[in-house]
PDB file of N, CA and C in Angstrom:
ATOM      1  N   MET K  13      90.806  92.674 121.492  1.00 75.00           N
ATOM      2  CA  MET K  13      91.319  93.858 121.914  1.00 75.00           C
ATOM      3  C   MET K  13      90.297  95.106 122.183  1.00 75.00           C
ATOM      4  N   ALA K  14      90.313  95.292 123.725  1.00 88.00           N
ATOM      5  CA  ALA K  14      89.266  96.085 123.843  1.00 88.00           C
ATOM      6  C   ALA K  14      89.251  97.324 123.530  1.00 88.00           C
ATOM      7  N   LYS K  15      88.658  98.511 123.496  1.00 87.00           N
ATOM      8  CA  LYS K  15      88.250  99.379 122.757  1.00 87.00           C
ATOM      9  C   LYS K  15      88.043 100.566 123.832  1.00 87.00           C
ATOM     10  N   THR K  16      88.613 101.813 123.341  1.00 91.00           N
ATOM     11  CA  THR K  16      88.418 102.883 124.396  1.00 91.00           C
ATOM     12  C   THR K  16      87.842 103.930 123.374  1.00 91.00           C
ATOM     13  N   GLN K  17      86.710 104.826 124.025  1.00 90.00           N
ATOM     14  CA  GLN K  17      86.102 105.789 123.264  1.00 90.00           C
ATOM     15  C   GLN K  17      87.406 107.070 123.215  1.00 90.00           C
ATOM     16  N   LEU K  18      87.714 107.511 121.862  1.00 90.00           N
ATOM     17  CA  LEU K  18      88.387 108.903 122.090  1.00 90.00           C
ATOM     18  C   LEU K  18      87.792 110.114 121.503  1.00 90.00           C
ATOM     19  N   ASN K  19      87.736 111.246 122.383  1.00 91.00           N
ATOM     20  CA  ASN K  19      86.932 112.436 121.487  1.00 91.00           C
ATOM     21  C   ASN K  19      88.155 112.951 120.964  1.00 91.00           C
ATOM     22  N   VAL K  20      88.049 113.552 119.896  1.00 91.00           N
ATOM     23  CA  VAL K  20      88.439 114.721 119.358  1.00 91.00           C
ATOM     24  C   VAL K  20      88.070 115.991 118.574  1.00 91.00           C
ATOM     25  N   ARG K  21      88.226 117.008 118.966  1.00 94.00           N
ATOM     26  CA  ARG K  21      87.859 118.259 117.988  1.00 94.00           C
ATOM     27  C   ARG K  21      88.753 118.286 116.622  1.00 94.00           C
ATOM     28  N   VAL K  22      88.148 118.610 115.484  1.00 95.00           N
ATOM     29  CA  VAL K  22      89.031 119.005 114.559  1.00 95.00           C
ATOM     30  C   VAL K  22      88.410 119.966 113.487  1.00 95.00           C
ATOM     31  N   ASP K  23      88.711 120.925 112.810  1.00 96.00           N
ATOM     32  CA  ASP K  23      88.134 121.638 112.034  1.00 96.00           C
ATOM     33  C   ASP K  23      86.861 121.002 111.316  1.00 96.00           C
ATOM     34  N   GLU K  24      85.909 121.644 110.703  1.00 96.00           N
ATOM     35  CA  GLU K  24      85.139 121.296 109.442  1.00 96.00           C
ATOM     36  C   GLU K  24      85.473 120.645 108.340  1.00 96.00           C
ATOM     37  N   THR K  25      86.508 121.002 107.997  1.00 96.00           N
ATOM     38  CA  THR K  25      87.543 120.678 106.689  1.00 96.00           C
ATOM     39  C   THR K  25      88.007 119.464 106.964  1.00 96.00           C
ATOM     40  N   THR K  26      88.780 119.365 107.881  1.00 96.00           N
ATOM     41  CA  THR K  26      89.277 118.100 108.261  1.00 96.00           C
ATOM     42  C   THR K  26      88.584 117.364 108.437  1.00 96.00           C
ATOM     43  N   ALA K  27      87.325 117.525 109.743  1.00 96.00           N
ATOM     44  CA  ALA K  27      86.273 116.764 109.653  1.00 96.00           C
ATOM     45  C   ALA K  27      85.514 115.903 108.024  1.00 96.00           C
ATOM     46  N   GLU K  28      84.986 116.866 107.321  1.00 97.00           N
ATOM     47  CA  GLU K  28      84.947 116.292 106.070  1.00 97.00           C
ATOM     48  C   GLU K  28      85.744 115.967 105.103  1.00 97.00           C
ATOM     49  N   ALA K  29      87.355 115.815 104.930  1.00 96.00           N
ATOM     50  CA  ALA K  29      88.179 115.219 104.325  1.00 96.00           C
ATOM     51  C   ALA K  29      88.039 113.440 105.174  1.00 96.00           C
ATOM     52  N   ALA K  30      87.666 113.534 106.454  1.00 96.00           N
ATOM     53  CA  ALA K  30      88.394 112.180 107.207  1.00 96.00           C
ATOM     54  C   ALA K  30      86.987 111.206 106.775  1.00 96.00           C
ATOM     55  N   ARG K  31      85.597 112.117 106.865  1.00 97.00           N
ATOM     56  CA  ARG K  31      84.892 111.528 106.107  1.00 97.00           C
ATOM     57  C   ARG K  31      84.575 110.873 105.380  1.00 97.00           C
ATOM     58  N   ARG K  32      85.182 111.990 104.019  1.00 97.00           N
ATOM     59  CA  ARG K  32      85.005 111.353 102.606  1.00 97.00           C
ATOM     60  C   ARG K  32      86.374 109.975 102.080  1.00 97.00           C
ATOM     61  N   ARG K  33      87.652 110.435 102.828  1.00 96.00           N
ATOM     62  CA  ARG K  33      88.560 109.169 102.736  1.00 96.00           C
ATOM     63  C   ARG K  33      88.260 107.977 103.015  1.00 96.00           C
ATOM     64  N   ALA K  34      87.166 107.778 104.318  1.00 96.00           N
ATOM     65  CA  ALA K  34      87.062 106.655 104.783  1.00 96.00           C
ATOM     66  C   ALA K  34      85.634 105.919 104.355  1.00 96.00           C
ATOM     67  N   GLN K  35      85.093 106.928 103.263  1.00 97.00           N
ATOM     68  CA  GLN K  35      84.229 106.612 102.150  1.00 97.00           C
ATOM     69  C   GLN K  35      84.603 106.051 101.522  1.00 97.00           C
ATOM     70  N   GLN K  36      85.620 106.497 100.735  1.00 97.00           N
ATOM     71  CA  GLN K  36      86.230 106.107  99.543  1.00 97.00           C
ATOM     72  C   GLN K  36      86.261 104.879  99.942  1.00 97.00           C
ATOM     73  N   ARG K  37      86.911 104.521 100.916  1.00 95.00           N
ATOM     74  CA  ARG K  37      87.694 103.404 101.428  1.00 95.00           C
ATOM     75  C   ARG K  37      86.459 102.415 102.158  1.00 95.00           C
ATOM     76  N   GLY K  38      85.606 102.386 101.846  1.00 97.00           N
ATOM     77  CA  GLY K  38      84.457 101.842 102.391  1.00 97.00           C
ATOM     78  C   GLY K  38      84.595 101.202 104.208  1.00 97.00           C
ATOM     79  N   MET K  39      84.927 102.125 104.763  1.00 96.00           N
ATOM     80  CA  MET K  39      84.900 102.012 106.439  1.00 96.00           C
ATOM     81  C   MET K  39      84.481 102.702 107.179  1.00 96.00           C
ATOM     82  N   SER K  40      84.460 103.207 108.425  1.00 96.00           N
ATOM     83  CA  SER K  40      84.042 104.012 109.172  1.00 96.00           C
ATOM     84  C   SER K  40      85.094 105.419 109.486  1.00 96.00           C
ATOM     85  N   VAL K  41      84.463 105.879 110.079  1.00 96.00           N
ATOM     86  CA  VAL K  41      85.627 107.446 109.969  1.00 96.00           C
ATOM     87  C   VAL K  41      86.422 106.585 111.362  1.00 96.00           C
ATOM     88  N   ASN K  42      85.641 105.736 112.443  1.00 94.00           N
ATOM     89  CA  ASN K  42      86.341 105.989 113.259  1.00 94.00           C
ATOM     90  C   ASN K  42      87.735 104.949 112.962  1.00 94.00           C
ATOM     91  N   ARG K  43      87.609 103.952 112.032  1.00 94.00           N
ATOM     92  CA  ARG K  43      88.452 102.720 111.698  1.00 94.00           C
ATOM     93  C   ARG K  43      89.276 103.749 111.198  1.00 94.00           C
ATOM     94  N   TYR K  44      89.000 104.367 110.116  1.00 95.00           N
ATOM     95  CA  TYR K  44      90.251 105.137 109.006  1.00 95.00           C
ATOM     96  C   TYR K  44      91.117 106.034 110.021  1.00 95.00           C
ATOM     97  N   ILE K  45      90.663 106.564 111.110  1.00 94.00           N
ATOM     98  CA  ILE K  45      91.846 107.183 111.810  1.00 94.00           C
ATOM     99  C   ILE K  45      92.449 106.426 112.804  1.00 94.00           C
ATOM    100  N   GLU K  46      92.081 105.036 113.418  1.00 92.00           N
ATOM    101  CA  GLU K  46      92.258 104.281 113.705  1.00 92.00           C
ATOM    102  C   GLU K  46      93.766 103.753 112.960  1.00 92.00           C
ATOM    103  N   GLU K  47      93.224 103.179 111.550  1.00 90.00           N
ATOM    104  CA  GLU K  47      94.504 103.107 110.856  1.00 90.00           C
ATOM    105  C   GLU K  47      95.280 104.266 110.577  1.00 90.00           C
ATOM    106  N   LEU K  48      94.973 105.098 110.322  1.00 90.00           N
ATOM    107  CA  LEU K  48      96.018 106.201 110.960  1.00 90.00           C
ATOM    108  C   LEU K  48      97.207 106.086 111.852  1.00 90.00           C
ATOM    109  N   VAL K  49      96.186 106.408 113.014  1.00 89.00           N
ATOM    110  CA  VAL K  49      97.430 105.793 113.993  1.00 89.00           C
ATOM    111  C   VAL K  49      98.385 104.915 113.960  1.00 89.00           C
ATOM    112  N   GLN K  50      97.531 104.075 113.969  1.00 84.00           N
ATOM    113  CA  GLN K  50      98.461 102.628 113.514  1.00 84.00           C
ATOM    114  C   GLN K  50      99.679 102.530 112.711  1.00 84.00           C
ATOM    115  N   GLN K  51      99.521 103.033 111.154  1.00 82.00           N
ATOM    116  CA  GLN K  51     100.730 102.766 110.667  1.00 82.00           C
ATOM    117  C   GLN K  51     101.484 104.456 110.970  1.00 82.00           C
ATOM    118  N   ASP K  52     101.054 105.515 111.581  1.00 81.00           N
ATOM    119  CA  ASP K  52     102.210 106.662 111.931  1.00 81.00           C
ATOM    120  C   ASP K  52     102.772 106.028 112.951  1.00 81.00           C
ATOM    121  N   ALA K  53     102.298 104.812 113.684  1.00 80.00           N
ATOM    122  CA  ALA K  53     103.169 104.127 114.838  1.00 80.00           C
ATOM    123  C   ALA K  53     103.603 103.274 114.231  1.00 80.00           C
ATOM    124  N   GLY K  54     103.591 102.795 112.936  1.00 80.00           N
ATOM    125  CA  GLY K  54     104.745 101.920 112.545  1.00 80.00           C
ATOM    126  C   GLY K  54     103.986 100.429 112.751  1.00 80.00           C
ATOM    127  N   GLU K  55     103.148 100.205 113.271  1.00 73.00           N
ATOM    128  CA  GLU K  55     102.007  98.592 113.774  1.00 73.00           C
ATOM    129  C   GLU K  55     101.867  98.409 112.334  1.00 73.00           C
ATOM    130  N   THR K  56     101.582  98.609 111.481  1.00 69.00           N
ATOM    131  CA  THR K  56     101.212  98.170 110.182  1.00 69.00           C
ATOM    132  C   THR K  56     102.051  97.293 109.567  1.00 69.00           C
ATOM    133  N   GLY K  57     103.092  98.729 109.044  1.00 74.00           N
ATOM    134  CA  GLY K  57     104.252  97.781 108.869  1.00 74.00           C
ATOM    135  C   GLY K  57     104.993  96.360 108.977  1.00 74.00           C
ATOM    136  N   ARG K  58     105.026  97.156 110.876  1.00 78.00           N
ATOM    137  CA  ARG K  58     105.652  95.650 111.091  1.00 78.00           C
ATOM    138  C   ARG K  58     104.790  94.402 111.150  1.00 78.00           C
ATOM    139  N   THR K  59     103.691  94.853 111.217  1.00 80.00           N
ATOM    140  CA  THR K  59     102.839  93.444 111.308  1.00 80.00           C
ATOM    141  C   THR K  59     103.102  92.731 110.129  1.00 80.00           C
ATOM    142  N   PHE K  60     102.838  93.620 108.783  1.00 82.00           N
ATOM    143  CA  PHE K  60     103.259  93.046 107.849  1.00 82.00           C
ATOM    144  C   PHE K  60     104.549  92.477 107.309  1.00 82.00           C
ATOM    145  N   VAL K  61     105.598  92.850 107.740  1.00 85.00           N
ATOM    146  CA  VAL K  61     106.786  92.276 107.834  1.00 85.00           C
ATOM    147  C   VAL K  61     106.837  91.236 108.333  1.00 85.00           C
ATOM    148  N   GLU K  62     106.460  90.986 109.607  1.00 86.00           N
ATOM    149  CA  GLU K  62     106.997  89.242 110.185  1.00 86.00           C
ATOM    150  C   GLU K  62     105.942  89.233 109.628  1.00 86.00           C
ATOM    151  N   ALA K  63     104.495  88.873 109.098  1.00 88.00           N
ATOM    152  CA  ALA K  63     103.581  88.110 108.218  1.00 88.00           C
ATOM    153  C   ALA K  63     104.609  87.640 107.239  1.00 88.00           C
ATOM    154  N   ALA K  64     104.873  88.483 106.028  1.00 89.00           N
ATOM    155  CA  ALA K  64     105.663  88.313 104.957  1.00 89.00           C
ATOM    156  C   ALA K  64     107.188  86.934 105.451  1.00 89.00           C
ATOM    157  N   ALA K  65     107.531  87.283 106.731  1.00 90.00           N
ATOM    158  CA  ALA K  65     109.005  86.551 107.027  1.00 90.00           C
ATOM    159  C   ALA K  65     108.298  85.393 107.352  1.00 90.00           C
ATOM    160  N   ASP K  66     107.401  85.409 108.056  1.00 91.00           N
ATOM    161  CA  ASP K  66     106.896  84.181 108.526  1.00 91.00           C
ATOM    162  C   ASP K  66     106.334  83.342 107.314  1.00 91.00           C
ATOM    163  N   PHE K  67     105.549  84.020 106.591  1.00 91.00           N
ATOM    164  CA  PHE K  67     105.216  82.883 104.941  1.00 91.00           C
ATOM    165  C   PHE K  67     106.457  82.337 104.002  1.00 91.00           C
ATOM    166  N   MET K  68     107.012  83.400 104.266  1.00 88.00           N
ATOM    167  CA  MET K  68     108.582  83.028 103.214  1.00 88.00           C
ATOM    168  C   MET K  68     109.363  81.852 104.196  1.00 88.00           C
ATOM    169  N   ARG K  69     109.593  81.678 105.747  1.00 89.00           N
ATOM    170  CA  ARG K  69     109.772  80.700 106.618  1.00 89.00           C
ATOM    171  C   ARG K  69     109.050  79.280 106.540  1.00 89.00           C
ATOM    172  N   GLN K  70     107.416  79.169 106.211  1.00 90.00           N
ATOM    173  CA  GLN K  70     106.498  78.415 106.199  1.00 90.00           C
ATOM    174  C   GLN K  70     106.794  77.623 104.505  1.00 90.00           C
ATOM    175  N   TYR K  71     106.954  78.632 103.804  1.00 88.00           N
ATOM    176  CA  TYR K  71     107.349  77.882 101.965  1.00 88.00           C
ATOM    177  C   TYR K  71     108.707  78.339 101.633  1.00 88.00           C
ATOM    178  N   GLU K  72     109.391  78.513 102.238  1.00 88.00           N
ATOM    179  CA  GLU K  72     111.100  78.055 101.843  1.00 88.00           C
ATOM    180  C   GLU K  72     110.786  76.846 100.402  1.00 88.00           C
ATOM    181  N   THR K  73     110.722  75.972 101.340  1.00 87.00           N
ATOM    182  CA  THR K  73     110.817  74.655 100.517  1.00 87.00           C
ATOM    183  C   THR K  73     110.490  74.299  99.161  1.00 87.00           C
ATOM    184  N   VAL K  74     109.284  75.207  99.231  1.00 86.00           N
ATOM    185  CA  VAL K  74     108.620  75.257  98.131  1.00 86.00           C
ATOM    186  C   VAL K  74     108.830  76.216  96.877  1.00 86.00           C
ATOM    187  N   PHE K  75     109.622  77.113  97.224  1.00 81.00           N
ATOM    188  CA  PHE K  75     109.856  78.127  96.486  1.00 81.00           C
ATOM    189  C   PHE K  75     111.442  77.602  95.851  1.00 81.00           C
ATOM    190  N   ALA K  76     111.905  76.985  96.984  1.00 84.00           N
ATOM    191  CA  ALA K  76     113.214  75.976  96.747  1.00 84.00           C
ATOM    192  C   ALA K  76     113.242  75.240  95.312  1.00 84.00           C
ATOM    193  N   GLU K  77     111.719  74.391  95.685  1.00 83.00           N
ATOM    194  CA  GLU K  77     111.416  73.585  94.393  1.00 83.00           C
ATOM    195  C   GLU K  77     111.283  73.914  92.914  1.00 83.00           C
ATOM    196  N   GLU K  78     110.565  75.329  93.301  1.00 82.00           N
ATOM    197  CA  GLU K  78     109.820  75.714  92.217  1.00 82.00           C
ATOM    198  C   GLU K  78     111.589  76.764  91.212  1.00 82.00           C
ATOM    199  N   PHE K  79     112.139  77.224  92.010  1.00 82.00           N
ATOM    200  CA  PHE K  79     113.088  77.876  91.433  1.00 82.00           C
ATOM    201  C   PHE K  79     114.717  77.300  91.791  1.00 82.00           C
ATOM    202  N   GLY K  80     114.619  76.658  92.188  1.00 76.00           N
ATOM    203  CA  GLY K  80     116.188  75.756  92.621  1.00 76.00           C
ATOM    204  C   GLY K  80     116.587  76.269  93.647  1.00 76.00           C
ATOM    205  N   SER K  81     117.049  75.537  93.877  1.00 65.00           N
ATOM    206  CA  SER K  81     117.867  75.555  95.861  1.00 65.00           C
ATOM    207  C   SER K  81     118.925  76.654  95.697  1.00 65.00           C
ATOM    208  N   GLU K  82     119.739  76.566  94.725  1.00 62.00           N
ATOM    209  CA  GLU K  82     121.082  77.596  94.185  1.00 62.00           C
ATOM    210  C   GLU K  82     120.362  78.942  94.165  1.00 62.00           C
ATOM    211  N   ARG K  83     119.379  79.330  93.354  1.00 56.00           N
ATOM    212  CA  ARG K  83     118.880  80.553  93.179  1.00 56.00           C
ATOM    213  C   ARG K  83     118.605  81.304  94.995  1.00 56.00           C
ATOM    214  N   VAL K  84     117.448  79.958  95.754  1.00 53.00           N
ATOM    215  CA  VAL K  84     117.509  80.327  96.923  1.00 53.00           C
ATOM    216  C   VAL K  84     118.656  81.165  97.995  1.00 53.00           C
ATOM    217  N   SER K  85     119.700  80.320  97.507  1.00 56.00           N
ATOM    218  CA  SER K  85     120.833  80.462  98.096  1.00 56.00           C
ATOM    219  C   SER K  85     121.639  81.545  97.690  1.00 56.00           C
ATOM    220  N   GLU K  86     121.559  82.250  96.569  1.00 61.00           N
ATOM    221  CA  GLU K  86     121.917  83.575  96.043  1.00 61.00           C
ATOM    222  C   GLU K  86     121.133  84.699  96.705  1.00 61.00           C
ATOM    223  N   ARG K  87     120.160  84.527  97.231  1.00 60.00           N
ATOM    224  CA  ARG K  87     119.334  85.354  97.537  1.00 60.00           C
ATOM    225  C   ARG K  87     119.402  85.503  99.076  1.00 60.00           C
ATOM    226  N   ALA K  88     119.424  84.554  99.809  1.00 58.00           N
ATOM    227  CA  ALA K  88     119.890  84.835 101.363  1.00 58.00           C
ATOM    228  C   ALA K  88     121.434  85.122 101.143  1.00 58.00           C
ATOM    229  N   SER K  89     122.547  84.829 100.555  1.00 59.00           N
ATOM    230  CA  SER K  89     123.491  85.632 100.576  1.00 59.00           C
ATOM    231  C   SER K  89     123.745  87.207 100.152  1.00 59.00           C
ATOM    232  N   GLU K  90     123.233  87.275  99.335  1.00 64.00           N
ATOM    233  CA  GLU K  90     122.571  88.878  99.113  1.00 64.00           C
ATOM    234  C   GLU K  90     122.123  89.255 100.561  1.00 64.00           C
ATOM    235  N   ARG K  91     121.537  89.068 101.473  1.00 60.00           N
ATOM    236  CA  ARG K  91     120.633  89.589 102.923  1.00 60.00           C
ATOM    237  C   ARG K  91     122.060  89.021 104.015  1.00 60.00           C
ATOM    238  N   ASP K  92     122.656  88.213 103.582  1.00 57.00           N
ATOM    239  CA  ASP K  92     123.446  87.572 104.807  1.00 57.00           C
ATOM    240  C   ASP K  92     124.464  86.785 104.288  1.00 57.00           C
ATOM    241  N   PRO K  93     125.669  87.372 103.781  1.00 53.00           N
ATOM    242  CA  PRO K  93     126.780  86.333 103.198  1.00 53.00           C
ATOM    243  C   PRO K  93     127.375  85.449 104.630  1.00 53.00           C
ATOM    244  N   GLN K  94     127.656  85.769 105.768  1.00 54.00           N
ATOM    245  CA  GLN K  94     128.020  84.855 106.499  1.00 54.00           C
ATOM    246  C   GLN K  94     127.101  83.637 106.468  1.00 54.00           C
ATOM    247  N   SER K  95     125.924  83.650 106.372  1.00 49.00           N
ATOM    248  CA  SER K  95     125.257  82.712 106.730  1.00 49.00           C
ATOM    249  C   SER K  95     125.064  81.844 105.888  1.00 49.00           C
ATOM    250  N   ALA K  96     124.981  82.085 104.651  1.00 47.00           N
ATOM    251  CA  ALA K  96     125.138  81.670 103.297  1.00 47.00           C
ATOM    252  C   ALA K  96     126.132  80.357 103.020  1.00 47.00           C
ATOM    253  N   SER K  97     127.286  81.440 103.402  1.00 48.00           N
ATOM    254  CA  SER K  97     128.572  80.460 103.800  1.00 48.00           C
ATOM    255  C   SER K  97     128.864  79.248 104.682  1.00 48.00           C
ATOM    256  N   GLU K  98     127.888  79.458 105.572  1.00 52.00           N
ATOM    257  CA  GLU K  98     127.823  78.316 106.392  1.00 52.00           C
ATOM    258  C   GLU K  98     127.206  77.557 106.174  1.00 52.00           C
ATOM    259  N   ARG K  99     125.891  77.516 104.819  1.00 49.00           N
ATOM    260  CA  ARG K  99     124.966  76.475 104.754  1.00 49.00           C
ATOM    261  C   ARG K  99     125.670  75.886 103.682  1.00 49.00           C
ATOM    262  N   ASP K 100     126.794  76.889 102.511  1.00 52.00           N
ATOM    263  CA  ASP K 100     127.021  75.923 101.640  1.00 52.00           C
ATOM    264  C   ASP K 100     128.677  76.559 101.557  1.00 52.00           C
ATOM    265  N   PRO K 101     129.280  75.697 102.789  1.00 52.00           N
ATOM    266  CA  PRO K 101     130.844  75.672 102.624  1.00 52.00           C
ATOM    267  C   PRO K 101     131.674  75.958 101.302  1.00 52.00           C
ATOM    268  N   GLN K 102     131.018  75.510 100.171  1.00 52.00           N
ATOM    269  CA  GLN K 102     131.972  75.903  98.957  1.00 52.00           C
ATOM    270  C   GLN K 102     131.943  77.150  98.467  1.00 52.00           C
ATOM    271  N   ARG K 103     130.611  77.920  98.546  1.00 47.00           N
ATOM    272  CA  ARG K 103     130.681  79.188  98.133  1.00 47.00           C
ATOM    273  C   ARG K 103     131.305  80.256  99.513  1.00 47.00           C
ATOM    274  N   GLY K 104     131.462  79.371 100.389  1.00 49.00           N
ATOM    275  CA  GLY K 104     132.297  80.773 101.438  1.00 49.00           C
ATOM    276  C   GLY K 104     134.262  80.323 101.102  1.00 49.00           C
ATOM    277  N   ALA K 105     134.272  79.050 100.431  1.00 49.00           N
ATOM    278  CA  ALA K 105     135.491  79.377 100.085  1.00 49.00           C
ATOM    279  C   ALA K 105     135.742  79.966  98.892  1.00 49.00           C
ATOM    280  N   ARG K 106     134.755  79.783  98.056  1.00 46.00           N
ATOM    281  CA  ARG K 106     134.983  80.560  96.384  1.00 46.00           C
ATOM    282  C   ARG K 106     135.154  82.103  96.501  1.00 46.00           C
ATOM    283  N   ALA K 107     134.183  82.417  97.730  1.00 43.00           N
ATOM    284  CA  ALA K 107     134.011  83.897  98.029  1.00 43.00           C
ATOM    285  C   ALA K 107     135.477  84.654  98.464  1.00 43.00           C
TER     286      ALA K 107
END
């Protein structure tokens, strides 16, 4: 992604706080402010949720093998009861 320079004026107390927090995190002030704006815009959280959902889709069978498909089905029904009954018609009949 191309970068654009943005000049911002803040008071010295705010500037020092930004420098200190960026240093504590081991990043530049530019990167620190960029991350703050992304978090405020919700992009960071949305990206994390999308990555987590993709991970779960890719490894669903591994979790089912490790923890049992019944347990995975129970978790799915907690999120979406209709889709769980479609996957397991007996579950829908019991409900």
